[in-house]
Amino acid sequence: MAFQEILDQVGSLGRFQILQIAFLTIFSSITFCHITLENFTAATPEHRCWVHVLDNDTVSDNGTGILSQQDLLRISIPLDSNLRPERCRRFVHPQWQLLQMNKTSGNASEAETEPCLDGWVYDHSSFLSTTVTKWGLVCNSQSLNSISKFLTMTGMLIGNLVSGYLTDRFGRRLILLGCFLMLAIADTCAALVPTFLLYCALRFLAGMSTTGILTNSTVLIVEWTKPKFQAMAMTLSFCSASVGQILLGGLAYFVQNWRHLQLALSIPMFFLLLFTRWLAESARWLILTNRYQEGLQELQRAARINGVKNYKDTLTMEVVRATMKEELEVTKTKPSLRDLFRAPTLRVRICLLAFVRCTTWISTFGLLLNIQYLSSNIFLLQVLLGVLVIPANCTSLLTLNYLGRRISQLIFMSLVGISILATIFVPQEMQTLRLLLSTLGGGLGFASVNGALTHANELIPTIIRATALGIIGTAGSVGSSLAPLFMILAVYSAPLPWIIYGACSILGGLGVLLLPETRNQPLPDSVEDVENERKGSRQAKQEDIAIKVTQF
């Protein structure tokens, strides 16, 4: 933990750190856009079967040409249980008798129907084109629409493992930039491919790259910031989710062609890469991996930007080696993946953090993936949800700093669970109240995610932080992948998915209480720091007991 002394000399929250946070926030904002991009590019508009009398641009079969579009629709498309035109069936022959008002609806149910053999007609009032209209992913093929989303989430799951290992091996900055370039190329190509199979493959690669960007962004922020300011820095960084959702909702409103929207969010990423020379590598990681000279250069660069005087005299190789002597001795042997689970305290921490991450992601994504069905204006809803992230993060910042990491997460996750469970008892007719509860749960969900990310970064030692966060992030990706699958249970019982989402959130909040508090505590640099912390805690308790017994 001696690196903190060096960071105090450099400046733990100066101009250098602010520029780093701003740059990484821009990267994360664009990345969040690509994660939720298919809310718009893969949206399913209203549709019905193509029928001859309506859509062949000739005079209708009644020979008079005086029937309205509504009448022609009535005789061509049957009604569903909600008395709306069927999306996936049509009459084999026009049912002219349905125009006679005295006829009962029973005759319509007896008429012969067939699937949409000639394709579909889509409503273009909200979307000019989507992947659904491009490849006909409706009716019997509607399950294919979930494949690209599932592959994106699967890519995020694998990306957590791969990028975590590569980050600890080759550095935070290199992997972050590589993933950013990979995301730009994958989603640019996805907008141009002719087949759905290639599109799914590219979205899988895009999902892999997003986790590398987001994980390394948070790691770089944490490792360049003093513990006192880490919660604030993480909160500012997490506001990138707000910026990303507002940007996506606004851009999708004006760019309603899915290919153009995809390109509008992908091409600017290539230009951002031109400015990445300003992004610094983690000096903490460089020193702990025996790259002393590069680490010293990054520290001197940070001191120069922060306006520290005589930094070349105070920041020398001898000072760095002397200050970090104990940590450097410990890290001469590079930890492996086994070391994560060989140390008992670290093993328990990772398992608990994985449980909390999984339950948090299940409840949060369970809301985010289904909240669009509560409003017909998905553009406005996306923007409002993005705006809600800002006050949620500000509230999270205050509670993390004043109540601590554990109590804050317990409060937020419990309220998320309560708000989700409350929607079960609100009837469908009260859409405003349901929307209010869902958006409130979404905002609290973002606050709990912020707390979970901050707490996890502070509990894992530097030397193996990215790998451990990759494993914990994998648990989160499993949770986000399970969230949409739980909605299948609504076929058996409508409230069941929401009971699962709410229960997971409450259980995750209780699980946080088993983790140690990290508010204003220095970051652990090695596995030994974590194990010694536990021993120190036990020794302090024993001394406290001895004092009480002596006084008695």
C-alpha angles and dihedrals in degrees: 000000000000091000086080089069091055091046090054089057092049095045119263098217110018136123091295094057092044091054090047092051092047093050094046090046090058090051092048094046093057090044092054088053090058093048093058095029094111091064082083109018091051098035117139111227125200110283145171138184120287108248130190100231093050108035110031094084093234134107111290123257094255088079095225101080091211100107117109124238089252092056092047090049090051094055094042107042125046121226125248127224090281091053092250125127113277114253098209108028137062136181115267088222129019111268101222093171090069089073089069105088094206091063117099123239089242091084090060093055090052094053118104116254135189139192122269097280094168099045132256141293114226133205107243098185093105104020126029089198140348135177086266094059092039096056101020096247096174138102109004090007097046092104088065088067089068093051096075091048092047091049090050090054091044089052089053089051094052091040090060091060098040099043092044093057094042092048094056089045103044105017140267098266098049095050092044092054092043091053091046091054091046091052092049093050096042097051093040090055091043089063091056105040118113099213135058092227092060090045091055092048092052093047088053089056090046090053091051092053097048094065092050090055097046096042095048092045091058093043093052092049093049095046093051096046135079114246091245091062100033096096091051093047092049091048092052090048092048089055083076085082088060093048091046095052094045090048092048095047093048095044093046090053091060099032105053098165109093095217093050091047091051092050092045089060097039108044096058088059090071090058092049090058089066090069098047093102086084090061113098129214119237107274089199091059093044093054095044090052091053096255092127100159094052091046091051091050092053091048092050090047091053091048091050093051091045090054097245111166123227091005092153090062096046098037107059135142090255092054092049093048093046094047095045096038097116094044092047091053091052095047097049086098107059112229118240132209088269091061089065090067100026094072107072098214094046091046092055091046094052093047092050093045090050090052092049092046093049095049092044092052093046093056096039096047090040087063099038095049093050104033091087090071090065094067136038091212101072092170094059092042092053092051094046091050089051091050090051091059092069099060089038091056093045090053089047091052093053095047094044091054099041105029098030132239099286101048092043093055092045091054096045097045093046091052091048090053093047093049091050093047090047091061089065090068096045112092120236091246091066094071095156093057092044090050091049093051093045095049090045089052090048092053092048088047090058089049091052091048089053091052093047093051093047094047094047093051091052096049099052122078118246098238092064102016099117093049092048092046088050090057092045090047089052089059088052091050090051088053094049090049092050093049097077091040091059089063088070086072088068086081088070099034125002096212095045098089091048091049088054093048092049095044092049091053094051093046091050090053091053090048091059090066089069091062125082123255115255104182110139090352121134118252116259112241101191140026088252090060090060094047093045090050090061092047090048090051091051092047092050091051091050091049090049091052091048091052092051092048091048092050090049 
